mmCIF file of C-alpha atoms in Angstrom:
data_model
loop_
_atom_site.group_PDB
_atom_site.id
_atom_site.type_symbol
_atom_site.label_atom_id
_atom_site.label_comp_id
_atom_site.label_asym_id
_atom_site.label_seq_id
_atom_site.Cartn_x
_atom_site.Cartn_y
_atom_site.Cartn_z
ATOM 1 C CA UNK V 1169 -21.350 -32.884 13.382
ATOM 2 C CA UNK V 1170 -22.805 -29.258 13.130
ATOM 3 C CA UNK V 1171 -20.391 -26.843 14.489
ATOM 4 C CA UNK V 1172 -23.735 -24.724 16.076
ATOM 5 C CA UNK V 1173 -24.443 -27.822 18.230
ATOM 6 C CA UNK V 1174 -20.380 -28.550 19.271
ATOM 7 C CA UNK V 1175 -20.031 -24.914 20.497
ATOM 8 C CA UNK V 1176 -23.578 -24.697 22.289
ATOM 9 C CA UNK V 1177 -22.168 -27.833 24.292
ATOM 10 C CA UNK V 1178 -18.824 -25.993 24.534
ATOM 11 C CA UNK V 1179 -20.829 -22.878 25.869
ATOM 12 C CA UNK V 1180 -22.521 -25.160 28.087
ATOM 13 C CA UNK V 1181 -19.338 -26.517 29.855
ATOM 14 C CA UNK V 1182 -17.898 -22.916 29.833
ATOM 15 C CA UNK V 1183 -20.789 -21.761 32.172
ATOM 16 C CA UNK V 1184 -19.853 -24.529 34.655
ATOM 17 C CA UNK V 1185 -16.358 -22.818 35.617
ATOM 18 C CA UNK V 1186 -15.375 -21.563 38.235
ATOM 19 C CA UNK V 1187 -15.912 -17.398 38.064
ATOM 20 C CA UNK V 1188 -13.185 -15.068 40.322
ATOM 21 C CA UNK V 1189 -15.735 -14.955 43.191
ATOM 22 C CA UNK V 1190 -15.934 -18.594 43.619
ATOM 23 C CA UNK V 1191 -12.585 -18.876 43.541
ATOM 24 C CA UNK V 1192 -11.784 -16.302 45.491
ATOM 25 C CA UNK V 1193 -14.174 -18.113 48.487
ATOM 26 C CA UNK V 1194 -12.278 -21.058 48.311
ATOM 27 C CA UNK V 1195 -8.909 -19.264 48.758
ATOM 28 C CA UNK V 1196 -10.312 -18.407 52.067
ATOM 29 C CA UNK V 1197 -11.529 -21.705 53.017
ATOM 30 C CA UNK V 1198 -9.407 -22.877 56.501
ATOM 31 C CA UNK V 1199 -7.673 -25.481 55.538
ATOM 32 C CA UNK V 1200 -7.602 -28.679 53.054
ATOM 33 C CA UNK V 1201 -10.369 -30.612 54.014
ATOM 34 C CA UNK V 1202 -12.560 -27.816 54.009
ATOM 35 C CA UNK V 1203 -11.511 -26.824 50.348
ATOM 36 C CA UNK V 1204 -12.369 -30.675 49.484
ATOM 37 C CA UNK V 1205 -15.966 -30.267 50.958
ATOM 38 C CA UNK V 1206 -16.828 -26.918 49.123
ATOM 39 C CA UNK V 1207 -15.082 -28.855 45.720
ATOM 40 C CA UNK V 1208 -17.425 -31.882 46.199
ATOM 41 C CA UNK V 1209 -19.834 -28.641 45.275
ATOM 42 C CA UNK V 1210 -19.016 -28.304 41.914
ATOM 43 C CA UNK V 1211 -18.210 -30.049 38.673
ATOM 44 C CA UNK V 1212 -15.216 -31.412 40.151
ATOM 45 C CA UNK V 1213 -17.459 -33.753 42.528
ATOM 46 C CA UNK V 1214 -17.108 -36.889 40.100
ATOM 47 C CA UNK V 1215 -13.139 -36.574 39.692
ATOM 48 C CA UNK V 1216 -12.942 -36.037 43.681
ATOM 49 C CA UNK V 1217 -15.246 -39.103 44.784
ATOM 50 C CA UNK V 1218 -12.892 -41.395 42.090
ATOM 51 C CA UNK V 1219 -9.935 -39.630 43.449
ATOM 52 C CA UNK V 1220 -10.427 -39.647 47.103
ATOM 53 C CA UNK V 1221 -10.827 -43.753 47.475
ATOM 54 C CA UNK V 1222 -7.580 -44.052 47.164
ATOM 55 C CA UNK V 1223 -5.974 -40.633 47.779
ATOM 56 C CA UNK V 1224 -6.361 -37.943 50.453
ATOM 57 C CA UNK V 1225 -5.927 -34.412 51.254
ATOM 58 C CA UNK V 1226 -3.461 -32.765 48.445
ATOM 59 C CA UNK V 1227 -3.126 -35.529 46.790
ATOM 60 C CA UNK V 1228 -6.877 -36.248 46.308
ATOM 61 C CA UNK V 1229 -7.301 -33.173 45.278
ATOM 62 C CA UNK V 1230 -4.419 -33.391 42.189
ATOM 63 C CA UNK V 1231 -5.532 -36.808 41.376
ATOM 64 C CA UNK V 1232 -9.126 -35.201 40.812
ATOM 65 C CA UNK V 1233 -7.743 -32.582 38.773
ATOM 66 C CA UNK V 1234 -5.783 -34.259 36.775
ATOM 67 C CA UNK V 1235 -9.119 -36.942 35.943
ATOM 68 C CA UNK V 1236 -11.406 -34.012 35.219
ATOM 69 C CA UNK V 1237 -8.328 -32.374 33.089
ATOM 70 C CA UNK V 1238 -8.360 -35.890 31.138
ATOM 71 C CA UNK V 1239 -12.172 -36.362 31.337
ATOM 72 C CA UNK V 1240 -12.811 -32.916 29.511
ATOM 73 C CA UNK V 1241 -10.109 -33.304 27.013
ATOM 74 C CA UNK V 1242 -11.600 -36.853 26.019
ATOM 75 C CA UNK V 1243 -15.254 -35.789 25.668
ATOM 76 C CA UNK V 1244 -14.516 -32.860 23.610
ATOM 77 C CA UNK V 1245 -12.277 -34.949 21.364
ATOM 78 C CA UNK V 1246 -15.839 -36.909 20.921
ATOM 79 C CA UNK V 1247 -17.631 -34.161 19.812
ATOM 80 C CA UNK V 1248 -14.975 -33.016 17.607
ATOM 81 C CA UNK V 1249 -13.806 -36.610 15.850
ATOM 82 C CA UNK V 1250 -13.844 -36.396 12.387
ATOM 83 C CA UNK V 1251 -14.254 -32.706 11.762
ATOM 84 C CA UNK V 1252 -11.807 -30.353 10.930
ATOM 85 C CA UNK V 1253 -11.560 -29.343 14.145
ATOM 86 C CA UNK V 1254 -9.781 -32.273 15.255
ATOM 87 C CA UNK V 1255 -6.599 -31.178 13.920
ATOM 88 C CA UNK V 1256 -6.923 -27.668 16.348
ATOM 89 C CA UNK V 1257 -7.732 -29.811 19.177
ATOM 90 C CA UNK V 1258 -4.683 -32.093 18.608
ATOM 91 C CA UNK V 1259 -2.323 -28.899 18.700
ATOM 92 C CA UNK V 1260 -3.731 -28.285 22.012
ATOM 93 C CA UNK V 1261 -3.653 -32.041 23.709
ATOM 94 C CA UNK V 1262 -0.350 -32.980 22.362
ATOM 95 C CA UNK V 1263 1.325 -30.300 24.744
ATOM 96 C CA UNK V 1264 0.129 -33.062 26.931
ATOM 97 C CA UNK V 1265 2.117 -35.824 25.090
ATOM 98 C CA UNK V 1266 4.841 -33.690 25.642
ATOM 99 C CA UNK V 1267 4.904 -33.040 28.883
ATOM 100 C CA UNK V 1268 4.256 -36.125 29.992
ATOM 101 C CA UNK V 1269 7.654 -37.584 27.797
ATOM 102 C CA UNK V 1270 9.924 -34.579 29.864
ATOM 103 C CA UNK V 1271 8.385 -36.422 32.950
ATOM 104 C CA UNK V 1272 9.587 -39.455 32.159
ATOM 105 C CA UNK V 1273 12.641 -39.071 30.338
ATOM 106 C CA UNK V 1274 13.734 -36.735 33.843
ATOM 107 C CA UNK V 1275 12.343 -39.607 35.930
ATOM 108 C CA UNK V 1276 14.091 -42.262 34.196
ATOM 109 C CA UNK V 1277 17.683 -39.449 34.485
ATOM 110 C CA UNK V 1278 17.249 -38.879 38.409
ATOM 111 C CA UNK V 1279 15.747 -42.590 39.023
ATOM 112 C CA UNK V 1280 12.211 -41.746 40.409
ATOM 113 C CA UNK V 1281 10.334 -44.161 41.221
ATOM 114 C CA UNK V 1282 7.642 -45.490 39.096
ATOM 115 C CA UNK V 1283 4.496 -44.833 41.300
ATOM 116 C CA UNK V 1284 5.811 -41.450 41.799
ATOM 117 C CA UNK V 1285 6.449 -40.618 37.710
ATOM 118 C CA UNK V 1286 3.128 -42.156 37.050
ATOM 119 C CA UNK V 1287 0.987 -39.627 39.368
ATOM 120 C CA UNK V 1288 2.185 -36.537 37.317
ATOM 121 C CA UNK V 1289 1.457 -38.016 33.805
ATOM 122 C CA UNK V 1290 -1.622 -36.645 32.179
ATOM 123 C CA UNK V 1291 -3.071 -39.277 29.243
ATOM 124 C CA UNK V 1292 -4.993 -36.561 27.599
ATOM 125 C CA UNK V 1293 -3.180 -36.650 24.388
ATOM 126 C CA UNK V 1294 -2.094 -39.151 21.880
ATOM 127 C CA UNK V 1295 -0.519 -41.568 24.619
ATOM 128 C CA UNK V 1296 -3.315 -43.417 26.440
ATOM 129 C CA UNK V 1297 -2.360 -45.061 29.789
ATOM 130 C CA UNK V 1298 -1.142 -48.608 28.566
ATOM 131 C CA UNK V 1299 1.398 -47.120 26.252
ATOM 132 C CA UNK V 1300 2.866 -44.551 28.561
ATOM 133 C CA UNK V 1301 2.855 -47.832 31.238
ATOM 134 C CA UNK V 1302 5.169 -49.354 28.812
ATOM 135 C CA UNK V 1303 7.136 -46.223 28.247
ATOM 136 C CA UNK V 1304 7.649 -46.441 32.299
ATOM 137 C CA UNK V 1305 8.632 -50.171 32.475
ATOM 138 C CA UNK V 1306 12.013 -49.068 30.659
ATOM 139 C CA UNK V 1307 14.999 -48.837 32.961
ATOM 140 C CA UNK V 1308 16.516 -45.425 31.604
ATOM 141 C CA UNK V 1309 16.398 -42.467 29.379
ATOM 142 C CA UNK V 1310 17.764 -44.449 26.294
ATOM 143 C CA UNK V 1311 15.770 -47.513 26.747
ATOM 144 C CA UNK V 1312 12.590 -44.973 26.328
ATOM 145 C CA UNK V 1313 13.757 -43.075 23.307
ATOM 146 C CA UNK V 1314 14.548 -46.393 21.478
ATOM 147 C CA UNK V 1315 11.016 -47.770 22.467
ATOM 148 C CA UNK V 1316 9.214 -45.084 20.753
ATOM 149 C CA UNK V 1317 11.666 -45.159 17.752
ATOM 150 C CA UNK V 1318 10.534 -48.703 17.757
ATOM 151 C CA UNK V 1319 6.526 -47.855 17.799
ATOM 152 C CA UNK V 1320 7.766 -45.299 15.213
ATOM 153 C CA UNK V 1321 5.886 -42.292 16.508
ATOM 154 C CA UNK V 1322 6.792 -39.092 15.757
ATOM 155 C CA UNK V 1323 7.709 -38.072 18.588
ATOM 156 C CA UNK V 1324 10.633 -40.825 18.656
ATOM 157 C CA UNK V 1325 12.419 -38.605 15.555
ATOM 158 C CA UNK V 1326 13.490 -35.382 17.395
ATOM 159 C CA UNK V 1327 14.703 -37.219 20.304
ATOM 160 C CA UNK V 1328 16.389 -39.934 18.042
ATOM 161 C CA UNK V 1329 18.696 -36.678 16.545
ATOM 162 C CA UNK V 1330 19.372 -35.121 19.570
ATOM 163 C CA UNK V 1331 20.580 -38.177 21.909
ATOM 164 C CA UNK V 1332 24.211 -38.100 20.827
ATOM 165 C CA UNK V 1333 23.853 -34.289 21.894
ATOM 166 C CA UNK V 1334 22.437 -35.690 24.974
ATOM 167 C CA UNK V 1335 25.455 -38.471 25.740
ATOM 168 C CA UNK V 1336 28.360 -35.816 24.715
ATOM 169 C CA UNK V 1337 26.955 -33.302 27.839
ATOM 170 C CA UNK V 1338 24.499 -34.763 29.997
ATOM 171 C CA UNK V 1339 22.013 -31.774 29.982
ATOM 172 C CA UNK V 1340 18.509 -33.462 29.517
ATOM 173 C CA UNK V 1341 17.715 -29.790 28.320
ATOM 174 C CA UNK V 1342 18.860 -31.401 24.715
ATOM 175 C CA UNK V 1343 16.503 -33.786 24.935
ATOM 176 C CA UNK V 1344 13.440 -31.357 26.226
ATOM 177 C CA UNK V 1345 14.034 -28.575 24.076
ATOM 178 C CA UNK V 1346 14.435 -31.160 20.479
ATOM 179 C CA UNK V 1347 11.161 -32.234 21.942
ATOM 180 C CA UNK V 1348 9.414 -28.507 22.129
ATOM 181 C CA UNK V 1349 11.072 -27.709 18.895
ATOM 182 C CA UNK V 1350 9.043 -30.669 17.446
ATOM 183 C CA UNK V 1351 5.931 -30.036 19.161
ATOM 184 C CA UNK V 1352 5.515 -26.082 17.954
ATOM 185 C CA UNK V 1353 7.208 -26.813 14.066
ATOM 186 C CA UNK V 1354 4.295 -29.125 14.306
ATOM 187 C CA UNK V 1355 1.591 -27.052 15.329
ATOM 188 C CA UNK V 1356 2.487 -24.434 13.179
ATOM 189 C CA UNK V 1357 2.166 -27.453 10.245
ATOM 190 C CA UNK V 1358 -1.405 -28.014 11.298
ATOM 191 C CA UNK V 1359 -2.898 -24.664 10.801
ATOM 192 C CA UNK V 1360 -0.457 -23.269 7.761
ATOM 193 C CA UNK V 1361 -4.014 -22.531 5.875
ATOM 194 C CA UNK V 1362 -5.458 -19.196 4.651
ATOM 195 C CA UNK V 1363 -8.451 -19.476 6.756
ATOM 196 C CA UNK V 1364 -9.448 -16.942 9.570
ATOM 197 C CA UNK V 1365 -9.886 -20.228 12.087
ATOM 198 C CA UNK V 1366 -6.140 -21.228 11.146
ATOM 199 C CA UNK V 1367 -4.737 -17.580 11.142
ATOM 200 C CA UNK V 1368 -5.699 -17.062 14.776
ATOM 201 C CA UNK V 1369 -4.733 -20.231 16.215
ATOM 202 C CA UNK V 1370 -1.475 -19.421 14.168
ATOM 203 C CA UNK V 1371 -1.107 -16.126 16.026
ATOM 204 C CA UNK V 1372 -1.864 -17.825 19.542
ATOM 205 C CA UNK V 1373 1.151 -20.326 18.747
ATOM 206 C CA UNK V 1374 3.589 -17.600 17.634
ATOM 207 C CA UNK V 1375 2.925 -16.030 20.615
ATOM 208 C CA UNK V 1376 3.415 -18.517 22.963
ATOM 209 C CA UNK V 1377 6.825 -19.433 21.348
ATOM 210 C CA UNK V 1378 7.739 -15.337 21.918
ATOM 211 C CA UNK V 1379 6.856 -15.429 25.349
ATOM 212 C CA UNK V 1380 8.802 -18.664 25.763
ATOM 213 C CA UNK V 1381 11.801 -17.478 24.419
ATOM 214 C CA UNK V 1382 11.542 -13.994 26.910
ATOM 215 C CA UNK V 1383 11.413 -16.284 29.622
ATOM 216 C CA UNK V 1384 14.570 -18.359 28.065
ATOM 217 C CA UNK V 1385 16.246 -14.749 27.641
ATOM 218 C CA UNK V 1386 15.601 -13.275 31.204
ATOM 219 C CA UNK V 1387 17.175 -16.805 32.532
ATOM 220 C CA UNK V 1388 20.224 -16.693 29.925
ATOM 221 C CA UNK V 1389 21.127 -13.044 31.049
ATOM 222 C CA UNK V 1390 20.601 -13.689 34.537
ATOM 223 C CA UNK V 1391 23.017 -16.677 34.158
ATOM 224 C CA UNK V 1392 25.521 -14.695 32.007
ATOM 225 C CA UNK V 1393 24.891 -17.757 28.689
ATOM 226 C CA UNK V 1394 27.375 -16.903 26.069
ATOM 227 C CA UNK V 1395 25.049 -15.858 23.213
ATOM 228 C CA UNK V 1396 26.567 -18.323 20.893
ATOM 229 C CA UNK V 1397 25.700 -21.314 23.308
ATOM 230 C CA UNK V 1398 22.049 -19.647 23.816
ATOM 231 C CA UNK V 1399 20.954 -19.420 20.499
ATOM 232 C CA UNK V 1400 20.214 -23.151 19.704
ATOM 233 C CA UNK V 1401 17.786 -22.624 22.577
ATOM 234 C CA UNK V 1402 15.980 -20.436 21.389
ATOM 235 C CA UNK V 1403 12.478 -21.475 19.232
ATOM 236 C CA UNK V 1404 11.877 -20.473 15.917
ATOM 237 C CA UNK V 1405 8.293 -19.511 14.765
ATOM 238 C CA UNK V 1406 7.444 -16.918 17.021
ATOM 239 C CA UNK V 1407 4.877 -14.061 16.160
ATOM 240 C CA UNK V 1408 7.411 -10.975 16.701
ATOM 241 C CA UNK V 1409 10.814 -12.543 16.771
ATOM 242 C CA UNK V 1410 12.399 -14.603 13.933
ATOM 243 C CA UNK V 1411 16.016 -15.961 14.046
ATOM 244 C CA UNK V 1412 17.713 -12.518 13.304
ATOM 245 C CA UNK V 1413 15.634 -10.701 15.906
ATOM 246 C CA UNK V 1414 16.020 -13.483 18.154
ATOM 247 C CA UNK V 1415 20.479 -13.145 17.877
ATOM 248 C CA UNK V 1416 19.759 -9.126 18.217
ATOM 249 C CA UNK V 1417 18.238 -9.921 21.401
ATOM 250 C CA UNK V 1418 20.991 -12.390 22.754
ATOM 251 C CA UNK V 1419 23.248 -9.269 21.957
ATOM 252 C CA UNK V 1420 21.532 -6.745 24.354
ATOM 253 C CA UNK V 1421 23.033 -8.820 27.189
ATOM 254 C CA UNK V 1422 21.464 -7.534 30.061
ATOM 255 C CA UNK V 1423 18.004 -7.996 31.624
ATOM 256 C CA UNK V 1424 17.108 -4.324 31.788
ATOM 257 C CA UNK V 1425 18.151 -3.524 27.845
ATOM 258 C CA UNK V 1426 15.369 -6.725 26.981
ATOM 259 C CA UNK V 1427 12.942 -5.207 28.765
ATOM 260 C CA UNK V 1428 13.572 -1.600 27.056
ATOM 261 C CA UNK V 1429 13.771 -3.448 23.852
ATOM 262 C CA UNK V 1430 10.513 -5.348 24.307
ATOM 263 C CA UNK V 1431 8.475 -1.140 24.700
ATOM 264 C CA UNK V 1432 8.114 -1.253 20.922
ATOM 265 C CA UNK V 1433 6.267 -4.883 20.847
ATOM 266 C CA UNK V 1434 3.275 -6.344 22.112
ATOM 267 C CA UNK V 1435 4.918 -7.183 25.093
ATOM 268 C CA UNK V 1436 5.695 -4.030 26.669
ATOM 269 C CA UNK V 1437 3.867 -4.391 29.529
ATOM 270 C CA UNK V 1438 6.993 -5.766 31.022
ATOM 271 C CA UNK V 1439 8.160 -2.578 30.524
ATOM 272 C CA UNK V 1440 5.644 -1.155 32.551
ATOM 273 C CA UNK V 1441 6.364 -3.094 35.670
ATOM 274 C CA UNK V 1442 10.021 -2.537 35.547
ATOM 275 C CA UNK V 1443 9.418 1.394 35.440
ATOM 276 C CA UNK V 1444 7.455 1.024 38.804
ATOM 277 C CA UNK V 1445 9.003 -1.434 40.752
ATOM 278 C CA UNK V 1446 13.081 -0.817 38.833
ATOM 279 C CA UNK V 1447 15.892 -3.519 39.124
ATOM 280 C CA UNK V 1448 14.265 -5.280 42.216
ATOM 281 C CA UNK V 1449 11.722 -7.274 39.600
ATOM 282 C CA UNK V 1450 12.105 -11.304 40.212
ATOM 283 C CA UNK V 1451 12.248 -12.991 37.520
ATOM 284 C CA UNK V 1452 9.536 -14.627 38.558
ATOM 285 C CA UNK V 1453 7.548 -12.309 38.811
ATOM 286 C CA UNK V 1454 8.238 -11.085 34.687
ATOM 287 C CA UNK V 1455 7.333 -15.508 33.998
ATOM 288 C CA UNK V 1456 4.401 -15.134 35.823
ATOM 289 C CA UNK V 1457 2.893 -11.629 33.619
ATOM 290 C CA UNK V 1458 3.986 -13.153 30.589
ATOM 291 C CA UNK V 1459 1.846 -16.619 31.482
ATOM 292 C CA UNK V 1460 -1.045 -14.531 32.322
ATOM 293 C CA UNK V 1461 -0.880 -12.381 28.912
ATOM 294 C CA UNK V 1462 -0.721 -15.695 27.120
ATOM 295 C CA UNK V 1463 -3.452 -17.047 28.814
ATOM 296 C CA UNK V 1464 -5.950 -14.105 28.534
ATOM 297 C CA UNK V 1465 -4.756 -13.648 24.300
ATOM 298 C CA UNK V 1466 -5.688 -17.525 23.936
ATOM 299 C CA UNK V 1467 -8.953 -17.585 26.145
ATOM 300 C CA UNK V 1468 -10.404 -14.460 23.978
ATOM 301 C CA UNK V 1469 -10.907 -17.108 20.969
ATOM 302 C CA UNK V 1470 -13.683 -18.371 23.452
ATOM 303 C CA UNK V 1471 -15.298 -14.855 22.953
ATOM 304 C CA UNK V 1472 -15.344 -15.184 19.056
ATOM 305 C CA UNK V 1473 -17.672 -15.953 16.105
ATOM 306 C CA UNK V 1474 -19.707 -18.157 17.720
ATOM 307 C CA UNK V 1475 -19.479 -20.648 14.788
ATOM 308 C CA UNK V 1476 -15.790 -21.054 14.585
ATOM 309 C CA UNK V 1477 -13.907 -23.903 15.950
ATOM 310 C CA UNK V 1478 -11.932 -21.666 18.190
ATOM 311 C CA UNK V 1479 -14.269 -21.630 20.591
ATOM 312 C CA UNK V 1480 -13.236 -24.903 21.983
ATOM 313 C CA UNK V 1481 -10.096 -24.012 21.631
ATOM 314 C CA UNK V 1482 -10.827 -20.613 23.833
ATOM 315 C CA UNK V 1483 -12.656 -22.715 26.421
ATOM 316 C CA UNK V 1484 -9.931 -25.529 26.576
ATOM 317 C CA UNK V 1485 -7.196 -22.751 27.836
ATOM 318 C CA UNK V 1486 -9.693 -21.433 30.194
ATOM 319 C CA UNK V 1487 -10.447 -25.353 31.578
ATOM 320 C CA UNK V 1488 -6.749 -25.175 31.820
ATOM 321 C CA UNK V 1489 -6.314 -22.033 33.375
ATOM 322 C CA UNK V 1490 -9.161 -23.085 36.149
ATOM 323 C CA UNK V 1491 -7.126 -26.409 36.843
ATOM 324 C CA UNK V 1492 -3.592 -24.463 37.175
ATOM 325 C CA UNK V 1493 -6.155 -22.121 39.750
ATOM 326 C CA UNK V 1494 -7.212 -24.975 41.983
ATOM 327 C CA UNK V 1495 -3.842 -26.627 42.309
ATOM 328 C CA UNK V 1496 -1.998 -23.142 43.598
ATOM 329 C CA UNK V 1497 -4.698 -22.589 46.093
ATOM 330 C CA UNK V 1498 -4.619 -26.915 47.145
ATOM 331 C CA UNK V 1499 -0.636 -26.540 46.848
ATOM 332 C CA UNK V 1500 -0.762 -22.922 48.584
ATOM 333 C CA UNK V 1501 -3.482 -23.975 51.567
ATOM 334 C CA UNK V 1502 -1.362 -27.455 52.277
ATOM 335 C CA UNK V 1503 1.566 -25.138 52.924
ATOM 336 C CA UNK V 1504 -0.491 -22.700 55.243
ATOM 337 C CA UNK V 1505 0.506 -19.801 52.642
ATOM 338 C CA UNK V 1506 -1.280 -16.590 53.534
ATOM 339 C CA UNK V 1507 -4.651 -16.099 51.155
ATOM 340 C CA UNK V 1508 -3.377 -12.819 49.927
ATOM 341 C CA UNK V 1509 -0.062 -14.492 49.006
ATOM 342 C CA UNK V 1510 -2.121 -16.878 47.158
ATOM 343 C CA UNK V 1511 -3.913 -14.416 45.244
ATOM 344 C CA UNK V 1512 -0.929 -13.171 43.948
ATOM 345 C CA UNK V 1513 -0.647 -16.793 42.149
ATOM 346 C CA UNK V 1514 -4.106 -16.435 40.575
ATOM 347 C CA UNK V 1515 -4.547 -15.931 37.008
ATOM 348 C CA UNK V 1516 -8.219 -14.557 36.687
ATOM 349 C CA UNK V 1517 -9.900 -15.077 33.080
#
């Protein structure tokens, strides 16, 4: 398919999001119902009439997320199938697969029940909704890892190798983190190229491993993790930090000499808030920045040669981004939080 015609429809479906100011309107809307009606408004009114036969209020509104989440996944796989974009748009929906096995491998550990797991899988990625039915029939954590090891999927492999891990200490981080170790060695497979198109989606990927091992690193200090024990936490891959900057880092051991560290990177704007707000910083607060500089680095491919590939991938983290939007304010207005509390939430593209 011509690439001019797969990013004019990409363009197309980019011009249908939601901008700050709409969003910003329904942050002030009163309460849920009216949030539904001024929803039924935009390109969410499709996902919200499916949704709202059987669900109502908050959960309507999630159930119609999630659909349009799957919905716009799906249809740009279609335009996409058989190109060599496909590869670039399986990097992106398999984060999907992935968090939809932590859902049900933490499910199956705490014995949810199966209604509830079900309503917080989304089958966007390479799991459509019969298999991960039969991944919920199974009565525990090992009964799931040794069905997929019997479909032989790929996924089956890193959580295979890390179960006796699992069994010796109980901490179903084993299993989660083998699994993101999997998923990002794997993405970084997909686009090892020379091209332009694979060196940027390369550079969004190393990123997003950084980022996730600052937020690992603020939580080890905070907890006091012996750096030995926190290392085989820690991701390799990322764009700044490889495995000997990564053990410097563990060796800083406080919160405050990470952030000084991290003045002479690309992520020194943590530095920035520290200096004007000092040791009273949440945590939280650090996560939430280093989401929204991911976010904004990934959703610039969008605004890129016009011809390349990553604009899909551009749009699809703003799609995201817009989702991750409506649920704070659905979440935020069901819980009668303050709108300027909410805004605080937003991530604005």
């Amino acid at each position: 398919m011509d690439s001019g015609y797969v990013n004019a429809r990409i363009r197309g479906m980019y011009s249908r999001l939601l901008d700050k100011k709409s969003l910003s309107n329904l942050i002030l809307k009163p309460d849920i119902s009216s949030l539904i009606t001024a929803l039924e408004e935009t390109s969410y009114h499709e996902d919200l009439e499916r949704a709202l036969v059987g669900k109502s209020g908050l959960g309507g509104i999630e159930e119609a997320l999630r659909l349009n989440l799957i919905r716009t996944i799906e249809k740009i796989s279609e335009f996409l199938q058989g190109e060599k974009g496909e590869r670039y748009i399986l990097i992106f929906s398999s984060r999907w697969d992935i968090h939809n096995l932590k859902t049900i491998l933490r499910g199956k550990r705490i014995k949810v029940p199966t209604m509830q797991i079900r309503e917080n899988l989304v089958p966007a990625g390479e799991f459509d909704v019969s298999l991960l039915s039969e991944l919920l029939k199974q009565p525990d954590v090992k009964s799931v890892i040794d069905l997929l090891a019997t479909w032989e999927v790929p996924y089956a492999l890193p959580l295979t190798q890390a179960f006796p891990d699992y069994t010796a200490h109980g901490d179903l981080f084993i299993l989660e983190n083998a699994l993101d170790r999997f998923y990002y060695e794997r993405a970084l497979s997909l686009v090892g190229g020379k091209s332009v198109e694979e060196g940027k989606i390369r550079e969004i990927i190393g990123t997003e491993i950084d980022l996730i091992n600052i937020k690992s690193l603020l939580m080890m200090f905070r907890d006091h993790v012996d750096p030995e024990d926190a290392l085989p936490m820690l991701l390799d891959g990322g764009k700044v930090f490889n495995q000997k900057k990564l053990k410097m880092l563990l060796n800083l051991g406080s919160i405050a000499s990470l952030i000084e560290y991290l003045e002479e990177t690309p992520y020194r704007f943590l530095s920035d808030l520290r200096s004007s707000e000092g040791d009273t910083v949440k945590i939280s607060t650090y996560q939430h920045l280093l989401d929204e500089y991911l976010i904004r680095h990934a959703v610039r491919l969008y605004r890129g040669d016009p011809l390349s590939v990553t604009v899909v991938i551009g749009y699809l983290w703003a799609k995201y981004t817009e989702i991750m939007n409506l649920r704070i304010i659905a979440r935020c207005k069901n819980a009668l939080i303050p709108p300027e509390d909410m805004e605080a939430e937003m991530v604005y593209v």
